[in-house]
Every structure is written in structure tokens, then in C-alpha cells.
């Protein structure tokens, strides 16, 4: 965004999309043969999760083959035992909608037998063209700052083109990303409406991050998909974990969680609470009026009624509150630029945001046979956002309350036959948005307190079919089609084809991939009435219907394995029509969704993961070079009426960088295991600087200065029951003006140094 009148409602660390259908499951296949390559029948094959007691077993068929279906994403070990042969094992990574194939050549048992487990293969799959990053709960626990309730380091430290600015997670040039819990979407059509978390990182077992090139069974947010496998209880045996954390800014972040399992079921439940005097990014280097607190609960339950039927239930309830920081100096550069742009300076505001949220998902997974899997998942989501201006705000008091309910379901069928892997299904939800109140009045001459409210209904329905055709073991062709219908005050329909190919070069084992596809993103439902329309008209603006965003994406990439190292590089471009964004309404702190005529986002990305170096730790690197541009006119939402050729603050025509455009972003980290059950983890972040909305003093040029921060975490376990750790985020306390796009409270500075200690205690019950 380039207009000085653009003003977010604070952004959101967790932003959700509106159409998705996916799964957290893959499958593991393989073949077992003897030294003469003859198939071995009746060998016992055991698949076990590396970080829990989840396990499955079966015997190999006459052809020596085996297959485990409905395997949740994660890290596993496959062990093969056969009479007269030495027992062997193989580590494997399972990603959603993939089927890794393992080959076991058993050797004749000798006098001395031992189990050999080969390392996790770094050979890239040819069954997907989607660049993917996967983290487990140990990564989240040890990465500095990643396990905090409001922390995003589990994404920003490992994923290219991912960073937080003006309190909003951005990825690949956009801020509409997709969150799935247990493979089920948690829809929220109100972009940037919430700043609170959707799920506590402490409740995550595995996090699968996908960026672009999605199959047709995934939805239509091109910027990023976060597929969460929550804690289940398979990692515990009637045990509870108590986590207590405390640090500067009077912060604390605590949780108690309990879980257990039997042969047929598993359960997990947690309660958490957090507070701090530092919540959102402040408009100055000092932290003023910036307290935050939240509390909530989470639960999951899995029941295997028989070998072919599994039932999964996940639920969450939480509430968060954030004070809105401000700049107390009325003569500061930030407040002066706000006033000059016709916006309200922040020094007289004492605003806050309260956000309740709850969801429940239910999944029935039915295995017809090893090659056919059906998943049926109804869901419900409740979300609210209550932005309240302080009673003594000067010169304007703004308030908005918005509540929405979502109820829907997704049904997906996965079938493997011959060389085809087919996914087909439907997804849809009904949304009822109510209690949508808006009020804005000046002080001291306040008009009668008449609220503007409206109730809205909408629906989204989608059908998809996708086929992965394995031409050879080293070449896979992917083709899919997604049909989406949206109905509210307007009705839209989209047909989105998607094509991809992955090829692995034999012997070299480099895997190249390519993708070309279309995406449709349904618009927010907000409609202006009464006071909101009058306020906009007084400021020289009008309203137009919001249409859905339509994107075209192409991407090329390569994965290079070398002696246990994995290098992944890709180049992408997204062309968006009706690009969704936000604008503020004159002298108010209320945002309004808008659509730009056109946006173009392109970039290079690189990730590097090491093997277990020196049996001590692993290196991770994520780099991105990106260009994110948009052009007027603004086509929907808060627009300039046709009767006014020039609107106040209306952006001029032509391409220009959006406010969160940062050309170079780099994260380098190392997680190391130390003697005596200790560990240390570090991360260095570098950003070249975001777009400068006000070139001149004190920052000349089109971009703000570059910035670097260093994070550190150290910890130690005692007797497998206790552990302590100390974490420092931004150790050197290097403060910079991160962006000056006139969002909440004016400008935004990066996070100050935060130091906190964490104590964990595990006990049986």
C-alpha cells in the first residue's frame, strides 16, 4: 500500500482463508526382497512414530510389498523382521498427500545381529510440486521464542518470505494465509480482523508449511498454508506437563497439559494463560500502553473403533486482549505525518481490542482398503473482534464489534490404482455474520450515540479433483481442477485449473518441479451502512462491492540432496486481480477492506537443512529475494466515487511497492545438543528494510534501513522430569523503525529485547 491514508486495524498474527480442503495423512509403501532380489512374503513390518508411541504393524504380501494408509504427517521409523534375516530399519518423513516408497534388501542373519536404521532420506519426493517445510514439537520448543503463545518464530525462522510487520504475519507478499487443524480448515473471511493466535504453539505436534503450487484439493490462498497436527496423547502415558515462564515486561506464559493413550485411543487436553506489558509493535522505540493477555483451552481425542475406522475430535476456546500502543509526543514526526495526512494522531488514543474465538472439528477416516481412504470432516467456528476506543480519546472515539459463525464440512476421497493417485472431494460452509456495530464520533461535540449494525449471510461451496500420474518412478505429472461458488450480497463462480510436473534426475537425484495454476479467494462480507457511509462521504470516499481475488501463479524449483544436506531453491510469480487489502476511513481508526486493480509478486527462495552435524545438531537457513507491487485504481470496498476525479489520499496510477515489500530476508539458525542433556539454539535474522512511505528525514530513499537481530535459547533436562531454559529474543536490543505505513498508532518498531526463563515439569497421574 502506498496511500498515506491506508490504516490497518492492527493486522493479525494469525489470518485465515475461506476455501480449503486437505488432509494431514499420507501413506508409506515399500517392497522387501532378499539378496537375489526375490520378494519376501510374511515379513513383519512395523511403522512407529519417532516422537510418540503411535505404531502400526502388518505382514508383507506374496509380492513382498506392504502399505500403511492414513498415516499422519511426521517422522517415522519402519522396521522389518523376517525369519533367517537380519532385522533392518529405515527412517522416513511423511508429508500430507504423499506416499514414500521404501526398498528393503534383507541380509542373511549372522552370529551377531543388530538392527541397522538408515537416516531419513533426503531424496525429494516427485509426488508433490509444493515447496514444504516441516517442523516438530522439539523444533518449536527449542527455537528461541517459538513456543510463546503469540510467537511466530516457528514460521519466520524456517520459511522464506515470511516475516511479521505491523503485527501481521506476511508471506510471499500477502497476508491472507491458511490455517488447518488436523487437516480441517478454520475459516475466517475477515482479513486482518484478529491479532490473537489461532492455536498455541505448545499444542502443536507437527507443523507443515506449504508455500505455493498447491494441488486442487487445497484452497485458494496462494500466500501460505499451515497444516497443524496437534498433540494427541500418543506421546504420553498418563502424563501431565506443567510449563511456567516469566521474564521482563512482567511477562508470563503458562500451560498445563495432560494426555495418554491405549491401544485404540488417545487423548490430550491443555489450559493456558499469558500476559505481558509488551504485546503489539509500538510506533516508537518506547513501549507505551501495550499490555496483552489471553487464556484458553485445547483438547483432542482419537478413537480407532476397528482397523478401518478412526474418529478424531479437536476443539479450542480462547480469548485475547490487546492494548493499542501509541506515540505520547504530539509533536513527533509520526504524529505530525498522521495529522498532515488527515488521520488521527495517536497521542490522544487509549484503544483496545478483545477477541473471543472457538472451534470444534470432527473427522471420520475410513479405510476401504490399503489404496482407498475416505475422510469426512464437519466443523464449526466462532470468531469475534471487539475494537473499543477509550472513553477519553481525543479527538475521535471509534468502536467496532464484529461476530461471525461458520458451519461446514469437507469430504475427501483418496484412491491409488495403477500409476494414479487421485484426490476428489467437496468443501463448503455457511457463514452468519451478526452484531456488526460501528460507531465513530468526535470529542467534545459528540453526536447522538446511534450505532450502525447489519447482519449478513453467505456460503462457499467447492468441488475438486486432482490426479498425480506416476509416469515412471522418477517422473510425476499432476493435474487438477477446482470449482468454487460464492454467494452473499454478490455471487461469483471460479474454475481453477492447476498443472504441475516433478522429475528426478537418476543417479544425480536432483528433483526439478514446475507449476502453473489459477486461484480464487472469496471476498470479506462487510457492508457499509448508516454512520459508516456518512463518515466516508464526509471524507470524500464511497463504497463499491467487494469481489473475490483471482490469482495466476507459476513456479519452478529444484531440490538438491548432497551427503545428507538438502538445498531447495525456487522462483515464483503471482499475478493478482482484485488484490485484497485495507484502507482507513479518514479521521477514524477503523479499517475497511479494499481491492486493488492488480498486484504482481515475484521472488527467489532458498532453504538449506543440514544432516545431524557431529552428532550434535542441525543447521537451517531460509533466504528470499522478493518484489511486491500493486497499482491503482482501487476497484472495491472504500473507493473514490466517479464524481470525484481526485480523492483525498487516493493513490496515483502506476505500479509501486506495497508497504510490506522487503527485497531481501535471511534467517540462519542452529539447534545443538550439548552434553549432560542440555541444548542451545540460535537464530540470526536479517531484513533489508521495508518500503519507505515518507522518503526524506530521517530516512531518505525508497526503503527503510536494513536490520539484524540475534536470538538465543539454552536449556537442560534433569531426571527426565524437569527441564529449565532461558531465552533471549533480540539479544543486542537493536531497535529500528520497521515500517511507517500509518497503521495502528502510526509507525511500528521491531520487538525490543525480551528475556524469559521457562520451567517444565512432567508428572504421572
PDB file of N, CA and C in Angstrom, residues 478-535:
ATOM      1  N   UNK A 478       1.061 -33.889 -12.600  1.00  0.00           N
ATOM      2  CA  UNK A 478      -0.028 -33.534 -11.698  1.00  0.00           C
ATOM      3  C   UNK A 478      -1.003 -32.624 -12.435  1.00  0.00           C
ATOM      4  N   UNK A 479      -2.282 -32.953 -12.368  1.00  0.00           N
ATOM      5  CA  UNK A 479      -3.322 -32.132 -12.987  1.00  0.00           C
ATOM      6  C   UNK A 479      -4.539 -32.112 -12.078  1.00  0.00           C
ATOM      7  N   UNK A 480      -5.129 -30.937 -11.947  1.00  0.00           N
ATOM      8  CA  UNK A 480      -6.293 -30.829 -11.082  1.00  0.00           C
ATOM      9  C   UNK A 480      -7.206 -29.708 -11.521  1.00  0.00           C
ATOM     10  N   UNK A 481      -8.433 -29.749 -11.003  1.00  0.00           N
ATOM     11  CA  UNK A 481      -9.438 -28.733 -11.307  1.00  0.00           C
ATOM     12  C   UNK A 481     -10.230 -28.455 -10.035  1.00  0.00           C
ATOM     13  N   UNK A 482     -10.431 -27.173  -9.745  1.00  0.00           N
ATOM     14  CA  UNK A 482     -11.208 -26.770  -8.574  1.00  0.00           C
ATOM     15  C   UNK A 482     -12.310 -25.810  -9.008  1.00  0.00           C
ATOM     16  N   UNK A 483     -13.544 -26.135  -8.652  1.00  0.00           N
ATOM     17  CA  UNK A 483     -14.707 -25.298  -8.934  1.00  0.00           C
ATOM     18  C   UNK A 483     -15.176 -24.696  -7.618  1.00  0.00           C
ATOM     19  N   UNK A 484     -15.323 -23.378  -7.578  1.00  0.00           N
ATOM     20  CA  UNK A 484     -15.737 -22.686  -6.358  1.00  0.00           C
ATOM     21  C   UNK A 484     -16.890 -21.753  -6.657  1.00  0.00           C
ATOM     22  N   UNK A 485     -17.909 -21.771  -5.794  1.00  0.00           N
ATOM     23  CA  UNK A 485     -19.045 -20.859  -5.894  1.00  0.00           C
ATOM     24  C   UNK A 485     -19.173 -20.095  -4.588  1.00  0.00           C
ATOM     25  N   UNK A 486     -19.356 -18.773  -4.692  1.00  0.00           N
ATOM     26  CA  UNK A 486     -19.516 -17.900  -3.536  1.00  0.00           C
ATOM     27  C   UNK A 486     -20.825 -17.151  -3.679  1.00  0.00           C
ATOM     28  N   UNK A 487     -21.601 -17.091  -2.592  1.00  0.00           N
ATOM     29  CA  UNK A 487     -22.888 -16.413  -2.637  1.00  0.00           C
ATOM     30  C   UNK A 487     -23.073 -15.588  -1.384  1.00  0.00           C
ATOM     31  N   UNK A 488     -23.307 -14.268  -1.565  1.00  0.00           N
ATOM     32  CA  UNK A 488     -23.615 -13.357  -0.461  1.00  0.00           C
ATOM     33  C   UNK A 488     -24.435 -12.228  -1.068  1.00  0.00           C
ATOM     34  N   UNK A 489     -24.023 -10.966  -0.815  1.00  0.00           N
ATOM     35  CA  UNK A 489     -24.688  -9.860  -1.496  1.00  0.00           C
ATOM     36  C   UNK A 489     -24.374  -9.874  -2.987  1.00  0.00           C
ATOM     37  N   UNK A 490     -23.265 -10.526  -3.348  1.00  0.00           N
ATOM     38  CA  UNK A 490     -22.950 -10.806  -4.743  1.00  0.00           C
ATOM     39  C   UNK A 490     -22.721 -12.304  -4.871  1.00  0.00           C
ATOM     40  N   UNK A 491     -22.746 -12.807  -6.093  1.00  0.00           N
ATOM     41  CA  UNK A 491     -22.476 -14.220  -6.362  1.00  0.00           C
ATOM     42  C   UNK A 491     -21.358 -14.310  -7.385  1.00  0.00           C
ATOM     43  N   UNK A 492     -20.431 -15.234  -7.143  1.00  0.00           N
ATOM     44  CA  UNK A 492     -19.308 -15.423  -8.049  1.00  0.00           C
ATOM     45  C   UNK A 492     -19.038 -16.906  -8.226  1.00  0.00           C
ATOM     46  N   UNK A 493     -18.393 -17.214  -9.341  1.00  0.00           N
ATOM     47  CA  UNK A 493     -18.031 -18.593  -9.649  1.00  0.00           C
ATOM     48  C   UNK A 493     -16.650 -18.592 -10.276  1.00  0.00           C
ATOM     49  N   UNK A 494     -15.851 -19.596  -9.932  1.00  0.00           N
ATOM     50  CA  UNK A 494     -14.489 -19.668 -10.468  1.00  0.00           C
ATOM     51  C   UNK A 494     -14.159 -21.104 -10.843  1.00  0.00           C
ATOM     52  N   UNK A 495     -13.496 -21.261 -11.960  1.00  0.00           N
ATOM     53  CA  UNK A 495     -12.969 -22.547 -12.412  1.00  0.00           C
ATOM     54  C   UNK A 495     -11.455 -22.424 -12.469  1.00  0.00           C
ATOM     55  N   UNK A 496     -10.773 -23.193 -11.627  1.00  0.00           N
ATOM     56  CA  UNK A 496      -9.333 -23.031 -11.464  1.00  0.00           C
ATOM     57  C   UNK A 496      -8.591 -24.308 -11.852  1.00  0.00           C
ATOM     58  N   UNK A 497      -7.987 -24.343 -13.042  1.00  0.00           N
ATOM     59  CA  UNK A 497      -7.127 -25.486 -13.399  1.00  0.00           C
ATOM     60  C   UNK A 497      -5.743 -25.330 -12.788  1.00  0.00           C
ATOM     61  N   UNK A 498      -5.092 -26.462 -12.491  1.00  0.00           N
ATOM     62  CA  UNK A 498      -3.746 -26.450 -11.929  1.00  0.00           C
ATOM     63  C   UNK A 498      -2.945 -27.602 -12.528  1.00  0.00           C
ATOM     64  N   UNK A 499      -1.737 -27.274 -12.982  1.00  0.00           N
ATOM     65  CA  UNK A 499      -0.885 -28.253 -13.646  1.00  0.00           C
ATOM     66  C   UNK A 499       0.504 -28.225 -13.023  1.00  0.00           C
ATOM     67  N   UNK A 500       1.114 -29.409 -12.891  1.00  0.00           N
ATOM     68  CA  UNK A 500       2.461 -29.473 -12.347  1.00  0.00           C
ATOM     69  C   UNK A 500       3.194 -30.710 -12.817  1.00  0.00           C
ATOM     70  N   UNK A 501       4.503 -30.698 -12.670  1.00  0.00           N
ATOM     71  CA  UNK A 501       5.332 -31.842 -13.030  1.00  0.00           C
ATOM     72  C   UNK A 501       6.560 -31.855 -12.139  1.00  0.00           C
ATOM     73  N   UNK A 502       6.999 -33.066 -11.769  1.00  0.00           N
ATOM     74  CA  UNK A 502       8.216 -33.240 -10.974  1.00  0.00           C
ATOM     75  C   UNK A 502       9.041 -34.353 -11.603  1.00  0.00           C
ATOM     76  N   UNK A 503      10.328 -34.108 -11.769  1.00  0.00           N
ATOM     77  CA  UNK A 503      11.204 -35.088 -12.399  1.00  0.00           C
ATOM     78  C   UNK A 503      12.502 -35.181 -11.589  1.00  0.00           C
ATOM     79  N   UNK A 504      12.888 -36.400 -11.287  1.00  0.00           N
ATOM     80  CA  UNK A 504      14.134 -36.642 -10.563  1.00  0.00           C
ATOM     81  C   UNK A 504      15.172 -37.191 -11.533  1.00  0.00           C
ATOM     82  N   UNK A 505      16.338 -36.561 -11.540  1.00  0.00           N
ATOM     83  CA  UNK A 505      17.405 -36.981 -12.437  1.00  0.00           C
ATOM     84  C   UNK A 505      18.062 -38.227 -11.837  1.00  0.00           C
ATOM     85  N   UNK A 506      17.995 -39.372 -12.525  1.00  0.00           N
ATOM     86  CA  UNK A 506      18.600 -40.596 -11.971  1.00  0.00           C
ATOM     87  C   UNK A 506      20.078 -40.415 -11.665  1.00  0.00           C
ATOM     88  N   UNK A 507      20.529 -41.131 -10.647  1.00  0.00           N
ATOM     89  CA  UNK A 507      21.912 -41.117 -10.177  1.00  0.00           C
ATOM     90  C   UNK A 507      22.280 -39.780  -9.511  1.00  0.00           C
ATOM     91  N   UNK A 508      21.950 -38.660 -10.157  1.00  0.00           N
ATOM     92  CA  UNK A 508      22.235 -37.363  -9.554  1.00  0.00           C
ATOM     93  C   UNK A 508      21.269 -37.075  -8.411  1.00  0.00           C
ATOM     94  N   UNK A 509      20.015 -37.555  -8.547  1.00  0.00           N
ATOM     95  CA  UNK A 509      18.958 -37.408  -7.538  1.00  0.00           C
ATOM     96  C   UNK A 509      18.533 -35.970  -7.296  1.00  0.00           C
ATOM     97  N   UNK A 510      18.787 -35.088  -8.235  1.00  0.00           N
ATOM     98  CA  UNK A 510      18.213 -33.752  -8.181  1.00  0.00           C
ATOM     99  C   UNK A 510      16.767 -33.856  -8.674  1.00  0.00           C
ATOM    100  N   UNK A 511      15.846 -33.152  -7.999  1.00  0.00           N
ATOM    101  CA  UNK A 511      14.448 -33.182  -8.398  1.00  0.00           C
ATOM    102  C   UNK A 511      14.010 -31.787  -8.829  1.00  0.00           C
ATOM    103  N   UNK A 512      13.582 -31.673 -10.080  1.00  0.00           N
ATOM    104  CA  UNK A 512      13.073 -30.413 -10.624  1.00  0.00           C
ATOM    105  C   UNK A 512      11.550 -30.449 -10.621  1.00  0.00           C
ATOM    106  N   UNK A 513      10.941 -29.289 -10.414  1.00  0.00           N
ATOM    107  CA  UNK A 513       9.481 -29.217 -10.394  1.00  0.00           C
ATOM    108  C   UNK A 513       9.015 -27.929 -11.063  1.00  0.00           C
ATOM    109  N   UNK A 514       7.808 -27.977 -11.595  1.00  0.00           N
ATOM    110  CA  UNK A 514       7.199 -26.805 -12.222  1.00  0.00           C
ATOM    111  C   UNK A 514       5.701 -26.807 -11.979  1.00  0.00           C
ATOM    112  N   UNK A 515       5.108 -25.608 -11.969  1.00  0.00           N
ATOM    113  CA  UNK A 515       3.681 -25.486 -11.667  1.00  0.00           C
ATOM    114  C   UNK A 515       3.108 -24.266 -12.365  1.00  0.00           C
ATOM    115  N   UNK A 516       1.829 -24.386 -12.787  1.00  0.00           N
ATOM    116  CA  UNK A 516       1.066 -23.254 -13.316  1.00  0.00           C
ATOM    117  C   UNK A 516      -0.376 -23.459 -12.891  1.00  0.00           C
ATOM    118  N   UNK A 517      -0.979 -22.448 -12.244  1.00  0.00           N
ATOM    119  CA  UNK A 517      -2.332 -22.650 -11.760  1.00  0.00           C
ATOM    120  C   UNK A 517      -3.067 -21.365 -11.466  1.00  0.00           C
ATOM    121  N   UNK A 518      -4.403 -21.507 -11.333  1.00  0.00           N
ATOM    122  CA  UNK A 518      -5.310 -20.401 -11.046  1.00  0.00           C
ATOM    123  C   UNK A 518      -5.883 -20.570  -9.637  1.00  0.00           C
ATOM    124  N   UNK A 519      -6.180 -19.428  -8.995  1.00  0.00           N
ATOM    125  CA  UNK A 519      -6.730 -19.443  -7.648  1.00  0.00           C
ATOM    126  C   UNK A 519      -7.806 -18.367  -7.528  1.00  0.00           C
ATOM    127  N   UNK A 520      -8.819 -18.660  -6.712  1.00  0.00           N
ATOM    128  CA  UNK A 520      -9.886 -17.700  -6.419  1.00  0.00           C
ATOM    129  C   UNK A 520     -10.031 -17.574  -4.913  1.00  0.00           C
ATOM    130  N   UNK A 521     -10.068 -16.328  -4.400  1.00  0.00           N
ATOM    131  CA  UNK A 521     -10.237 -16.069  -2.979  1.00  0.00           C
ATOM    132  C   UNK A 521     -11.528 -15.285  -2.771  1.00  0.00           C
ATOM    133  N   UNK A 522     -12.482 -15.881  -2.072  1.00  0.00           N
ATOM    134  CA  UNK A 522     -13.753 -15.216  -1.815  1.00  0.00           C
ATOM    135  C   UNK A 522     -13.537 -13.958  -0.980  1.00  0.00           C
ATOM    136  N   UNK A 523     -14.360 -12.917  -1.186  1.00  0.00           N
ATOM    137  CA  UNK A 523     -14.145 -11.638  -0.502  1.00  0.00           C
ATOM    138  C   UNK A 523     -14.737 -11.624   0.901  1.00  0.00           C
ATOM    139  N   UNK A 524     -14.327 -10.639   1.741  1.00  0.00           N
ATOM    140  CA  UNK A 524     -14.994 -10.424   3.038  1.00  0.00           C
ATOM    141  C   UNK A 524     -16.446 -10.016   2.830  1.00  0.00           C
ATOM    142  N   UNK A 525     -17.254 -10.125   3.897  1.00  0.00           N
ATOM    143  CA  UNK A 525     -18.689  -9.867   3.791  1.00  0.00           C
ATOM    144  C   UNK A 525     -19.088  -8.468   4.222  1.00  0.00           C
ATOM    145  N   UNK A 526     -18.186  -7.695   4.823  1.00  0.00           N
ATOM    146  CA  UNK A 526     -18.561  -6.426   5.442  1.00  0.00           C
ATOM    147  C   UNK A 526     -19.295  -5.522   4.457  1.00  0.00           C
ATOM    148  N   UNK A 527     -20.373  -4.881   4.953  1.00  0.00           N
ATOM    149  CA  UNK A 527     -21.160  -3.946   4.156  1.00  0.00           C
ATOM    150  C   UNK A 527     -21.342  -2.656   4.945  1.00  0.00           C
ATOM    151  N   UNK A 528     -21.172  -1.527   4.279  1.00  0.00           N
ATOM    152  CA  UNK A 528     -21.267  -0.236   4.952  1.00  0.00           C
ATOM    153  C   UNK A 528     -22.717   0.218   5.047  1.00  0.00           C
ATOM    154  N   UNK A 529     -23.106   0.743   6.211  1.00  0.00           N
ATOM    155  CA  UNK A 529     -24.442   1.286   6.419  1.00  0.00           C
ATOM    156  C   UNK A 529     -24.355   2.533   7.284  1.00  0.00           C
ATOM    157  N   UNK A 530     -25.378   3.359   7.193  1.00  0.00           N
ATOM    158  CA  UNK A 530     -25.628   4.467   8.111  1.00  0.00           C
ATOM    159  C   UNK A 530     -24.385   5.296   8.404  1.00  0.00           C
ATOM    160  N   UNK A 531     -23.921   5.279   9.673  1.00  0.00           N
ATOM    161  CA  UNK A 531     -22.829   6.162  10.066  1.00  0.00           C
ATOM    162  C   UNK A 531     -21.568   5.926   9.255  1.00  0.00           C
ATOM    163  N   UNK A 532     -21.293   4.682   8.940  1.00  0.00           N
ATOM    164  CA  UNK A 532     -20.079   4.378   8.186  1.00  0.00           C
ATOM    165  C   UNK A 532     -20.137   5.008   6.804  1.00  0.00           C
ATOM    166  N   UNK A 533     -21.290   4.941   6.144  1.00  0.00           N
ATOM    167  CA  UNK A 533     -21.431   5.572   4.839  1.00  0.00           C
ATOM    168  C   UNK A 533     -21.318   7.087   4.952  1.00  0.00           C
ATOM    169  N   UNK A 534     -21.940   7.653   5.981  1.00  0.00           N
ATOM    170  CA  UNK A 534     -21.881   9.104   6.146  1.00  0.00           C
ATOM    171  C   UNK A 534     -20.461   9.579   6.409  1.00  0.00           C
ATOM    172  N   UNK A 535     -19.735   8.829   7.261  1.00  0.00           N
ATOM    173  CA  UNK A 535     -18.357   9.206   7.561  1.00  0.00           C
ATOM    174  C   UNK A 535     -17.500   9.161   6.304  1.00  0.00           C
TER     175      UNK A 535
END
